Amino acid sequence: AAMVKETIRVYARLKPPGRRQQAGIYSVDDNEKSLSSLEIIVPRDLADGFVNNKRESYKFKFQKIFDQEAKQDVVFDSIAKPVAECVLAGYNGTIFAYGQTGSGKTFTITGGAERYSDRGIIPRTLSYIFDQLRKDSSKVYTTHVSYLEIYNECGYDLLDPRHEASRLEDLPKVTIMEDPDQNIHLKNLSLQQATNEEEALNLLFLGDTNRMIAETPMNQASTRSHCIFTIHISSKEPGSATIRRSKLHLVDLAGSERVAKTGVGGHLLTEAKYINLSLHYLEQVIIALAEKNRSHIPYRNSMMTSVLRDSLGGNCMTTMIATLSLDKRNIDESLSTCRFAQRVALIKNEAVLNEEMDPKLMIVQLKKEIQELKDELALVTGKERTSELSQDELLQLDELIETFLEDNDPDSTLDVGADMRKIKYCFVHVKQLMNHSKISDKKLLSQHISEEKDTNKEAGEEELKKLKELLQQRDNEINILVNMLKKEKKKAQDALFQLNAASAGSTVLEQSHSINLEESQSPSSCFSLKEAKDFSSSVHRLPFLSRQTGGKMSLGCQEAFEVFKRDHADSVTIEDNKQLLNQRFTEAKCLGEKLNEVRNKINHLKGEINQRHIQRAALAISSPSEELYMLDPVEEKLRTQIEEEKKRYKTMFNRLKGLKVEIEHLQLLMEKVKVKLQKDFEVWWSEESINLQQENPEMVSSPNTTTVYPRFIKSSQHLSTSSFSETTRVSPNEDPAGKNNSITSNNPTLKTRTPPISSTSIPLTGDSQADADILAFIKARQNILQKKGKSCQ
């Protein structure tokens, strides 16, 4: 295998100082041929007692130094792209960021959350790798990712798919195992397959969400743990028996600052101790590696060094980014980071191409080769084998002959190797087949005639059975609908009665609890078509909906579902959630527009400040005066305005984020309620059918149809959301809000009116004569069907 020897590449990235920080003094020199050097000047006052006061300037060499203005894409191109290329070629790679809290490690590795251009090394690397894999069709690739967090010397799997963890302790604990060949295996760390960039980014997002953030006085969002995001790639050329496996570790180490500086105690102090201890062991490993004649390297001292054993002094292309925060307060920390980086730069790694043979393929190839050699040998030595052919061999020959005879290609050949026993067997077998086919042709004709008679008879019986079952099913549906019709009539009469009562005195209305109140829908709250589509597709998406329960939903069943839905308390919740969603959507839209306004305003103010600068510079040249060197009050005013706008922007942005989460949550809630509604209907419908059959056993035409009841199928077309928006009903004694924990509007306007009927169900005319006619018609239809059923028997 090819081997690449090289030292670990070390880069530096300087973070721009914050607004209130005093910038330290440093200079970057890029003129040297291969390396850049960074000179840090320590002022006398700071040197006094703080740093060794004999020296005032320190010089460090790096592969390349990214100054404060360096953009994320440039950092990726210089640092991560070469490593990603090696990983694609089959070598292992590691990139790790080292530096104090707040110096920009996470920003460099993962990236900022605000702008798309702020993406860090991980998302850009994923994007690059999947892009390259898509272009390369010569191999078959599989990619997996894992995400490990090490906190207080314990490992946790951030990609545990079973649950979103609220606490780090809930995540699966990862432990280290070592095999006899000194290879490290991580037990309990899940490998999640990612077939494309989107899946990989989703996994990264899940992991980041699970990351634990504790607050230290130095930085509100400081990371108190090491995180290792690993991309595993295996590739194989079609037909080849070699597999290449490579992995790329992207490591975000915890802050390297010394404990005294962070000013923390208690729980955070233990954290800091663990962090400093594991970084201390990392340092020890690095010092040991840099010394020429050290035989023992203390990898085992900490989890971090065990996991990175390959990357440090092992089979890996390794790159380190030292992140530096060069304001005056942090100069000593920056110096210690630089010193560490210089030690890392001395380590030599030997990266080997990771190729292995696929044992299964090898075995197949070798077996084939052995067989060919045996055949060749038999021919050359002229030895006729006399042993009987085995059962397996005979079966194999039969198959070969069959495929040969069925193949229409005139050029196809029957290849059984150089074995006379097999050749003779083939001739005999083909002869038998020929004779057999002549005889069987005659037999077939007479058989065919008798078979036709039988099948006709069977088909008739089968058809009859099916018709009976269908008839039974229709009867059940009609009965259920009749029962519903009776209930609807009763409700209509009640509502009429209540209308009179309401006009008599509204007090009665308040007392009576059993009244059914109708809430009519304003058209504005109806679902938009798009949402209906979304819902129908979401029905497909929900895993427990995918199980199909048989054929299409029958008409009677659909009608019943419409009525059931209107009476169901949950549909109120659905309506409320729908209105709430609409409100949230509108609010989010408004917020988006406002955010754009504020952004434009900030840019405008910045423009004004620049104008002001130019004017003052011009003035200073034409008529210099003392005043011009004082602070410009106008500029100060503009700056405070910008600050205020930024604050507004931030609060609005956070609100928008919150809204987004809320909207997603509401959509999930609605899906849940809708599914529950379907489930309830399914249960109710089957119960009704079974009850019916128990009441009227004489209707059951044959014993095997007792369990036949209309199957309710969850197909998206019957459940398009439009059907949910027709009507809803609230009964005051059932509080859907309490039941479903959703937010109901405090004061729904309640109008009593006769129950509306959806177009598919049987209309109630309010005229008792007409109703009687309808019922009579249904009865008559039933009788006819029953008679038909009996005559069929």
Short mmCIF file of C-alpha atoms in Angstrom, two decimals, residues 20-484:
data_model
loop_
_atom_site.label_atom_id
_atom_site.label_comp_id
_atom_site.label_asym_id
_atom_site.label_seq_id
_atom_site.Cartn_x
_atom_site.Cartn_y
_atom_site.Cartn_z
CA ARG A 20 -14.77 46.69 24.24
CA GLN A 21 -11.52 44.79 23.98
CA GLN A 22 -8.19 46.46 23.51
CA ALA A 23 -6.45 44.98 20.51
CA GLY A 24 -3.11 43.36 21.17
CA ILE A 25 -0.12 44.17 19.00
CA TYR A 26 0.96 41.54 16.49
CA SER A 27 2.25 41.25 12.97
CA VAL A 28 1.88 38.60 10.29
CA ASP A 29 4.70 37.97 7.85
CA ASP A 30 3.73 36.04 4.72
CA ASN A 31 6.90 36.69 2.75
CA GLU A 32 8.78 33.54 3.67
CA LYS A 33 8.74 30.82 1.05
CA SER A 34 6.58 28.08 2.56
CA LEU A 35 5.53 29.18 6.05
CA SER A 36 4.03 32.33 7.50
CA SER A 37 5.21 33.72 10.79
CA LEU A 38 3.28 35.46 13.50
CA GLU A 39 4.99 37.91 15.84
CA ILE A 40 3.21 38.79 19.09
CA ILE A 41 4.47 41.85 20.98
CA VAL A 42 3.88 41.78 24.72
CA PRO A 43 3.70 45.32 26.16
CA ARG A 44 5.96 46.10 29.14
CA ASP A 45 3.10 46.79 31.58
CA LEU A 46 1.58 43.40 30.81
CA ALA A 47 4.94 41.68 30.90
CA ASP A 48 5.51 42.89 34.40
CA GLY A 49 4.77 39.90 36.62
CA PHE A 50 2.44 38.31 34.10
CA VAL A 51 4.72 36.94 31.43
CA ASN A 52 8.50 36.54 31.55
CA ASN A 53 9.53 40.20 31.33
CA LYS A 54 12.86 39.66 29.62
CA ARG A 55 11.30 39.26 26.19
CA GLU A 56 8.98 41.67 24.50
CA SER A 57 8.22 39.83 21.30
CA TYR A 58 7.52 36.20 20.42
CA LYS A 59 7.71 34.67 16.95
CA PHE A 60 5.84 31.55 15.81
CA LYS A 61 5.80 29.79 12.45
CA PHE A 62 2.63 28.36 10.88
CA GLN A 63 1.74 26.70 7.57
CA LYS A 64 -0.52 29.68 6.94
CA ILE A 65 -2.06 32.39 9.10
CA PHE A 66 -5.64 33.51 8.58
CA ASP A 67 -5.93 37.10 9.70
CA GLN A 68 -9.06 38.66 11.21
CA GLU A 69 -10.79 39.28 7.88
CA ALA A 70 -10.40 35.70 6.59
CA LYS A 71 -13.66 34.27 5.28
CA GLN A 72 -15.01 30.77 5.97
CA ASP A 73 -14.69 29.58 2.34
CA VAL A 74 -11.00 30.53 2.21
CA VAL A 75 -10.36 28.67 5.47
CA PHE A 76 -12.12 25.60 4.06
CA ASP A 77 -10.24 25.69 0.75
CA SER A 78 -6.82 25.94 2.43
CA ILE A 79 -7.29 23.67 5.43
CA ALA A 80 -10.05 21.13 4.91
CA LYS A 81 -10.21 20.56 1.16
CA PRO A 82 -6.78 18.87 0.84
CA VAL A 83 -7.63 16.57 3.76
CA ALA A 84 -11.05 15.73 2.25
CA GLU A 85 -9.32 14.86 -1.04
CA CYS A 86 -7.01 12.43 0.79
CA VAL A 87 -9.98 10.82 2.54
CA LEU A 88 -11.70 10.31 -0.81
CA ALA A 89 -8.51 8.66 -2.05
CA GLY A 90 -8.63 6.15 0.85
CA TYR A 91 -6.42 7.74 3.56
CA ASN A 92 -7.62 8.70 7.04
CA GLY A 93 -7.79 12.37 7.92
CA THR A 94 -8.24 14.53 11.02
CA ILE A 95 -8.78 18.24 11.48
CA PHE A 96 -8.85 19.61 14.99
CA ALA A 97 -9.32 23.08 16.39
CA TYR A 98 -7.43 24.08 19.55
CA GLY A 99 -7.67 27.34 21.46
CA GLN A 100 -9.22 29.10 24.40
CA THR A 101 -12.96 29.53 24.87
CA GLY A 102 -14.34 32.27 22.67
CA SER A 103 -11.44 32.25 20.23
CA GLY A 104 -13.57 30.87 17.38
CA LYS A 105 -13.10 27.08 17.42
CA THR A 106 -16.76 26.16 17.03
CA PHE A 107 -17.23 28.94 14.47
CA THR A 108 -14.36 27.50 12.44
CA ILE A 109 -15.40 23.84 12.73
CA THR A 110 -19.23 24.00 12.71
CA GLY A 111 -19.87 27.60 11.67
CA GLY A 112 -22.19 30.43 12.63
CA ALA A 113 -25.93 29.95 12.63
CA GLU A 114 -26.91 33.31 11.19
CA ARG A 115 -25.73 33.47 7.58
CA TYR A 116 -25.37 30.71 5.01
CA SER A 117 -21.89 32.01 4.19
CA ASP A 118 -20.88 31.42 7.84
CA ARG A 119 -21.02 27.62 7.42
CA GLY A 120 -17.96 26.03 8.97
CA ILE A 121 -15.67 23.19 8.01
CA ILE A 122 -18.08 20.30 8.80
CA PRO A 123 -21.01 21.35 6.57
CA ARG A 124 -18.66 22.50 3.78
CA THR A 125 -16.72 19.23 3.92
CA LEU A 126 -19.93 17.19 3.76
CA SER A 127 -21.05 19.26 0.80
CA TYR A 128 -17.70 18.80 -0.96
CA ILE A 129 -17.48 15.06 -0.31
CA PHE A 130 -21.01 14.28 -1.55
CA ASP A 131 -20.37 16.48 -4.57
CA GLN A 132 -17.25 14.48 -5.45
CA LEU A 133 -18.98 11.13 -4.85
CA ARG A 134 -21.80 12.13 -7.18
CA LYS A 135 -19.31 12.93 -9.95
CA ASP A 136 -17.41 9.65 -9.57
CA SER A 137 -19.42 6.81 -11.07
CA SER A 138 -16.48 4.41 -11.32
CA LYS A 139 -16.92 3.15 -7.72
CA VAL A 140 -19.74 2.28 -5.36
CA TYR A 141 -19.55 4.44 -2.24
CA THR A 142 -21.23 4.15 1.14
CA THR A 143 -21.00 6.92 3.73
CA HIS A 144 -21.80 6.89 7.43
CA VAL A 145 -21.40 9.53 10.10
CA SER A 146 -20.94 9.38 13.85
CA TYR A 147 -20.88 12.19 16.42
CA LEU A 148 -19.18 11.64 19.76
CA GLU A 149 -19.08 14.03 22.69
CA ILE A 150 -16.54 13.63 25.49
CA TYR A 151 -17.55 15.43 28.67
CA ASN A 152 -15.80 14.91 32.02
CA GLU A 153 -13.97 11.88 30.55
CA CYS A 154 -17.23 10.14 29.58
CA GLY A 155 -18.24 9.58 25.96
CA TYR A 156 -21.79 10.17 24.71
CA ASP A 157 -23.39 9.34 21.36
CA LEU A 158 -24.98 12.53 20.03
CA LEU A 159 -26.75 10.73 17.16
CA ASP A 160 -28.80 8.31 19.23
CA PRO A 161 -31.89 8.01 17.01
CA ARG A 162 -34.26 6.83 19.70
CA HIS A 163 -34.92 10.13 21.43
CA GLU A 164 -34.04 13.78 21.66
CA ALA A 165 -32.15 14.02 24.94
CA SER A 166 -32.97 16.78 27.36
CA ARG A 167 -29.87 16.00 29.44
CA LEU A 168 -26.51 14.72 28.35
CA GLU A 169 -26.79 11.86 30.85
CA ASP A 170 -29.79 10.49 28.89
CA LEU A 171 -27.65 9.82 25.82
CA PRO A 172 -26.06 6.37 25.36
CA LYS A 173 -22.67 6.12 27.09
CA VAL A 174 -19.81 5.31 24.73
CA THR A 175 -16.96 3.15 26.02
CA ILE A 176 -13.56 2.31 24.57
CA MET A 177 -12.60 -1.25 23.68
CA GLU A 178 -9.19 -2.32 22.43
CA ASP A 179 -8.59 -5.42 20.32
CA PRO A 180 -5.40 -7.55 20.42
CA ASP A 181 -3.98 -5.55 17.48
CA GLN A 182 -4.17 -2.37 19.56
CA ASN A 183 -7.03 -1.01 17.47
CA ILE A 184 -9.54 1.19 19.27
CA HIS A 185 -13.25 0.36 18.99
CA LEU A 186 -15.97 2.61 20.35
CA LYS A 187 -18.78 0.56 21.86
CA ASN A 188 -22.27 2.11 21.75
CA LEU A 189 -21.36 4.79 19.21
CA SER A 190 -23.95 4.55 16.45
CA LEU A 191 -22.96 4.80 12.79
CA GLN A 192 -25.76 6.46 10.84
CA GLN A 193 -25.84 5.98 7.08
CA ALA A 194 -26.08 9.19 5.06
CA THR A 195 -26.82 8.71 1.38
CA ASN A 196 -26.75 12.40 0.49
CA GLU A 197 -25.72 15.81 1.81
CA GLU A 198 -29.19 16.59 3.18
CA GLU A 199 -29.28 13.45 5.35
CA ALA A 200 -25.79 14.14 6.64
CA LEU A 201 -26.67 17.75 7.52
CA ASN A 202 -29.83 16.58 9.31
CA LEU A 203 -27.70 14.23 11.42
CA LEU A 204 -25.23 17.04 12.15
CA PHE A 205 -28.15 19.25 13.19
CA LEU A 206 -29.55 16.52 15.45
CA GLY A 207 -26.12 16.12 17.09
CA ASP A 208 -25.66 19.84 17.59
CA THR A 209 -29.11 20.05 19.16
CA ASN A 210 -28.11 17.33 21.60
CA ARG A 211 -24.84 19.07 22.51
CA MET A 212 -24.73 20.35 26.02
CA ILE A 213 -23.92 23.98 26.66
CA ALA A 214 -23.02 25.14 30.16
CA GLU A 215 -22.51 28.82 30.92
CA THR A 216 -19.19 30.04 32.19
CA PRO A 217 -18.44 33.65 33.07
CA MET A 218 -16.15 33.89 30.03
CA ASN A 219 -18.68 33.06 27.39
CA GLN A 220 -22.41 32.43 27.53
CA ALA A 221 -22.34 29.69 24.89
CA SER A 222 -19.01 28.19 25.77
CA THR A 223 -18.47 24.55 24.91
CA ARG A 224 -17.39 22.51 27.89
CA SER A 225 -16.77 19.31 26.01
CA HIS A 226 -14.78 17.84 23.14
CA CYS A 227 -16.83 16.89 20.09
CA ILE A 228 -15.74 14.54 17.31
CA PHE A 229 -17.79 14.40 14.11
CA THR A 230 -16.57 11.53 11.92
CA ILE A 231 -17.36 10.79 8.28
CA HIS A 232 -16.73 7.15 7.30
CA ILE A 233 -16.39 6.37 3.60
CA SER A 234 -16.01 2.95 2.02
CA SER A 235 -15.61 2.46 -1.72
CA LYS A 236 -15.42 -0.50 -4.04
CA GLU A 237 -15.02 -0.89 -7.77
CA PRO A 238 -17.72 -3.12 -9.28
CA GLY A 239 -16.39 -6.67 -9.61
CA SER A 240 -13.25 -5.95 -7.61
CA ALA A 241 -12.62 -7.72 -4.31
CA THR A 242 -10.85 -4.81 -2.62
CA ILE A 243 -12.64 -2.36 -0.39
CA ARG A 244 -11.19 1.00 0.60
CA ARG A 245 -12.25 2.38 3.95
CA SER A 246 -11.30 5.81 5.22
CA LYS A 247 -12.52 8.13 7.92
CA LEU A 248 -12.33 11.85 8.51
CA HIS A 249 -12.44 13.14 12.09
CA LEU A 250 -13.50 16.77 12.54
CA VAL A 251 -12.70 17.66 16.14
CA ASP A 252 -13.83 20.65 18.17
CA LEU A 253 -11.78 20.55 21.39
CA ALA A 254 -12.99 22.19 24.60
CA GLY A 255 -11.56 25.58 25.61
CA SER A 256 -7.86 25.38 26.50
CA GLU A 257 -7.79 28.24 29.04
CA ARG A 258 -6.28 27.68 32.48
CA VAL A 259 -8.68 27.21 35.41
CA ALA A 260 -7.64 30.31 37.36
CA LYS A 261 -8.65 32.53 34.47
CA THR A 262 -12.24 31.34 34.07
CA GLY A 263 -13.18 32.27 37.64
CA VAL A 264 -15.50 29.35 38.16
CA GLY A 265 -16.20 27.06 41.09
CA GLY A 266 -18.14 23.94 42.03
CA HIS A 267 -19.54 21.93 39.13
CA LEU A 268 -17.86 24.07 36.49
CA LEU A 269 -14.52 23.76 38.25
CA THR A 270 -14.65 19.95 37.95
CA GLU A 271 -15.49 20.46 34.31
CA ALA A 272 -12.54 22.75 33.82
CA LYS A 273 -10.25 20.30 35.62
CA TYR A 274 -11.35 17.45 33.36
CA ILE A 275 -10.93 19.62 30.27
CA ASN A 276 -7.48 20.77 31.33
CA LEU A 277 -6.54 17.23 32.29
CA SER A 278 -7.53 15.76 28.92
CA LEU A 279 -5.79 18.63 27.09
CA HIS A 280 -2.80 18.10 29.36
CA TYR A 281 -2.68 14.43 28.34
CA LEU A 282 -3.05 15.48 24.72
CA GLU A 283 -0.05 17.72 25.26
CA GLN A 284 1.91 14.88 26.88
CA VAL A 285 1.17 12.59 23.95
CA ILE A 286 2.35 15.30 21.58
CA ILE A 287 5.56 15.96 23.54
CA ALA A 288 6.25 12.21 23.64
CA LEU A 289 5.72 11.94 19.89
CA ALA A 290 8.02 14.87 19.20
CA GLU A 291 10.91 13.29 21.15
CA LYS A 292 12.96 11.06 18.92
CA ASN A 293 13.70 8.06 21.15
CA ARG A 294 10.49 7.66 23.16
CA SER A 295 9.13 4.13 22.95
CA HIS A 296 5.99 4.60 25.09
CA ILE A 297 3.34 7.13 24.10
CA PRO A 298 0.70 7.64 26.84
CA TYR A 299 -2.39 7.38 24.60
CA ARG A 300 -4.39 5.46 27.18
CA ASN A 301 -4.43 8.24 29.78
CA SER A 302 -7.57 9.89 28.48
CA MET A 303 -10.51 9.08 26.26
CA MET A 304 -9.66 11.94 23.93
CA THR A 305 -6.11 10.70 23.22
CA SER A 306 -7.35 7.10 22.84
CA VAL A 307 -9.90 8.10 20.22
CA LEU A 308 -7.38 10.27 18.36
CA ARG A 309 -4.58 7.69 18.60
CA ASP A 310 -4.61 7.14 14.83
CA SER A 311 -4.60 10.84 14.15
CA LEU A 312 -1.60 11.62 16.36
CA GLY A 313 1.53 9.87 15.21
CA GLY A 314 -0.52 7.25 13.42
CA ASN A 315 -2.05 6.32 10.12
CA CYS A 316 -3.56 9.70 9.27
CA MET A 317 -3.23 13.04 7.50
CA THR A 318 -3.65 15.46 10.37
CA THR A 319 -4.21 19.21 10.42
CA MET A 320 -4.55 21.51 13.40
CA ILE A 321 -6.08 24.97 13.54
CA ALA A 322 -4.93 27.13 16.43
CA THR A 323 -7.56 29.78 17.10
CA LEU A 324 -6.22 32.91 18.76
CA SER A 325 -8.01 35.78 20.44
CA LEU A 326 -5.33 38.47 20.40
CA ASP A 327 -6.74 41.19 22.63
CA LYS A 328 -4.54 42.40 25.49
CA ARG A 329 -6.39 40.42 28.15
CA ASN A 330 -5.87 37.11 26.36
CA ILE A 331 -2.30 37.50 25.18
CA ASP A 332 -0.82 34.95 27.61
CA GLU A 333 -3.45 32.36 26.58
CA SER A 334 -2.67 33.03 22.93
CA LEU A 335 1.04 32.51 23.59
CA SER A 336 0.42 29.14 25.24
CA THR A 337 -1.80 28.09 22.30
CA CYS A 338 1.00 29.06 19.88
CA ARG A 339 3.59 27.14 21.89
CA PHE A 340 1.35 24.07 21.84
CA ALA A 341 0.91 24.44 18.08
CA GLN A 342 4.69 24.59 17.56
CA ARG A 343 5.05 21.27 19.40
CA VAL A 344 2.28 19.68 17.33
CA ALA A 345 4.04 20.78 14.15
CA LEU A 346 7.00 18.51 15.00
CA ILE A 347 4.96 15.27 14.91
CA LYS A 348 5.39 13.04 11.86
CA ASN A 349 2.49 10.89 10.71
CA GLU A 350 2.52 7.99 8.28
CA ALA A 351 -0.72 7.72 6.36
CA VAL A 352 -1.33 4.36 4.69
CA LEU A 353 -3.94 3.62 2.05
CA ASN A 354 -6.65 1.59 3.81
CA GLU A 355 -7.42 -1.27 1.44
CA GLU A 356 -8.74 -4.66 2.39
CA MET A 357 -10.02 -7.67 0.53
CA ASP A 358 -13.70 -8.53 0.64
CA PRO A 359 -13.49 -12.16 1.91
CA LYS A 360 -16.78 -13.30 0.32
CA LEU A 361 -15.74 -12.20 -3.15
CA MET A 362 -12.28 -13.70 -2.71
CA ILE A 363 -13.74 -17.12 -1.83
CA VAL A 364 -15.99 -17.12 -4.91
CA GLN A 365 -13.07 -16.18 -7.17
CA LEU A 366 -10.76 -18.81 -5.68
CA LYS A 367 -13.34 -21.61 -5.93
CA LYS A 368 -13.89 -20.81 -9.58
CA GLU A 369 -10.14 -20.85 -10.21
CA ILE A 370 -9.70 -24.24 -8.45
CA GLN A 371 -12.46 -25.79 -10.55
CA GLU A 372 -10.95 -24.53 -13.79
CA LEU A 373 -7.54 -25.91 -12.82
CA LYS A 374 -9.02 -29.32 -11.97
CA ASP A 375 -10.75 -29.48 -15.35
CA GLU A 376 -7.58 -28.50 -17.15
CA LEU A 377 -5.59 -31.12 -15.25
CA ALA A 378 -8.06 -33.87 -16.11
CA LEU A 379 -7.83 -33.06 -19.81
CA VAL A 380 -4.06 -32.81 -19.89
CA THR A 381 -3.37 -36.04 -17.97
CA GLY A 382 -6.10 -37.75 -20.00
CA LYS A 383 -7.42 -39.37 -16.81
CA GLU A 384 -11.06 -40.23 -17.14
CA ARG A 385 -12.87 -39.78 -13.86
CA THR A 386 -15.01 -42.83 -13.19
CA SER A 387 -16.73 -41.83 -9.94
CA GLU A 388 -20.48 -41.23 -10.16
CA LEU A 389 -21.65 -37.65 -10.53
CA SER A 390 -23.00 -36.32 -7.21
CA GLN A 391 -26.63 -35.29 -6.71
CA ASP A 392 -25.62 -31.61 -6.61
CA GLU A 393 -23.68 -31.88 -9.85
CA LEU A 394 -26.62 -33.56 -11.59
CA LEU A 395 -29.01 -30.82 -10.43
CA GLN A 396 -26.56 -28.19 -11.64
CA LEU A 397 -26.35 -29.87 -15.06
CA ASP A 398 -30.16 -30.05 -15.31
CA GLU A 399 -30.32 -26.29 -14.67
CA LEU A 400 -27.64 -25.60 -17.25
CA ILE A 401 -29.51 -27.67 -19.89
CA GLU A 402 -32.78 -25.92 -19.10
CA THR A 403 -31.31 -22.42 -19.49
CA PHE A 404 -29.54 -23.53 -22.67
CA LEU A 405 -32.79 -24.81 -24.22
CA GLU A 406 -34.76 -21.72 -23.24
CA ASP A 407 -32.15 -19.29 -24.56
CA ASN A 408 -33.28 -18.00 -27.98
CA ASP A 409 -29.84 -16.70 -28.89
CA PRO A 410 -28.47 -18.92 -31.73
CA ASP A 411 -24.88 -18.35 -30.53
CA SER A 412 -25.47 -19.59 -26.96
CA THR A 413 -23.41 -22.60 -25.92
CA LEU A 414 -23.79 -25.34 -23.31
CA ASP A 415 -20.52 -25.27 -21.35
CA VAL A 416 -20.10 -28.13 -18.84
CA GLY A 417 -16.32 -28.19 -18.70
CA ALA A 418 -13.91 -30.85 -19.93
CA ASP A 419 -15.57 -33.79 -18.20
CA MET A 420 -16.80 -36.68 -20.36
CA ARG A 421 -19.19 -37.93 -17.64
CA LYS A 422 -21.01 -34.61 -17.73
CA ILE A 423 -21.05 -34.43 -21.52
CA LYS A 424 -22.58 -37.94 -21.80
CA TYR A 425 -25.18 -37.11 -19.14
CA CYS A 426 -26.22 -33.99 -21.09
CA PHE A 427 -26.86 -35.95 -24.29
CA VAL A 428 -28.97 -38.55 -22.48
CA HIS A 429 -30.96 -35.87 -20.68
CA VAL A 430 -31.70 -33.90 -23.88
CA LYS A 431 -32.87 -37.11 -25.62
CA GLN A 432 -35.28 -37.85 -22.76
CA LEU A 433 -36.64 -34.34 -22.93
CA MET A 434 -37.28 -34.64 -26.68
CA ASN A 435 -39.24 -37.93 -26.36
CA HIS A 436 -41.16 -36.63 -23.38
CA SER A 437 -42.33 -33.53 -25.20
CA LYS A 438 -43.79 -35.57 -28.14
CA ILE A 439 -45.89 -37.79 -25.83
CA SER A 440 -46.97 -34.96 -23.56
CA ASP A 441 -48.35 -32.89 -26.48
CA LYS A 442 -51.11 -35.47 -27.11
CA LYS A 443 -51.96 -35.84 -23.43
CA LEU A 444 -52.14 -32.11 -22.97
CA LEU A 445 -54.96 -31.70 -25.49
CA SER A 446 -57.32 -34.15 -23.78
CA GLN A 447 -56.41 -32.80 -20.32
CA HIS A 448 -57.04 -29.24 -21.41
CA ILE A 449 -60.64 -30.02 -22.46
CA SER A 450 -61.58 -31.65 -19.12
CA GLU A 451 -59.88 -28.93 -17.08
CA GLU A 452 -61.89 -26.20 -18.77
CA LYS A 453 -65.14 -27.76 -17.54
CA ASP A 454 -63.92 -27.84 -13.93
CA THR A 455 -62.68 -24.26 -13.88
CA ASN A 456 -65.98 -22.90 -15.16
CA LYS A 457 -67.84 -24.61 -12.34
CA GLU A 458 -65.41 -23.32 -9.71
CA ALA A 459 -65.52 -19.78 -11.05
CA GLY A 460 -69.33 -19.70 -10.73
CA GLU A 461 -69.21 -20.76 -7.08
CA GLU A 462 -66.46 -18.25 -6.31
CA GLU A 463 -68.44 -15.41 -7.94
CA LEU A 464 -71.55 -16.33 -5.92
CA LYS A 465 -69.59 -16.30 -2.66
CA LYS A 466 -68.13 -12.86 -3.44
CA LEU A 467 -71.56 -11.43 -4.27
CA LYS A 468 -72.99 -12.74 -0.99
CA GLU A 469 -70.19 -11.11 0.99
CA LEU A 470 -70.66 -7.81 -0.83
CA LEU A 471 -74.39 -7.95 -0.19
CA GLN A 472 -73.80 -8.52 3.52
CA GLN A 473 -71.42 -5.59 3.64
CA ARG A 474 -73.89 -3.25 1.91
CA ASP A 475 -76.64 -4.34 4.35
CA ASN A 476 -74.42 -3.46 7.29
CA GLU A 477 -73.63 -0.08 5.83
CA ILE A 478 -77.28 0.72 5.20
CA ASN A 479 -78.14 -0.25 8.77
CA ILE A 480 -75.40 1.90 10.26
CA LEU A 481 -76.52 4.83 8.09
CA VAL A 482 -80.14 4.35 9.11
CA ASN A 483 -79.10 4.45 12.78
CA MET A 484 -77.11 7.61 12.13
#
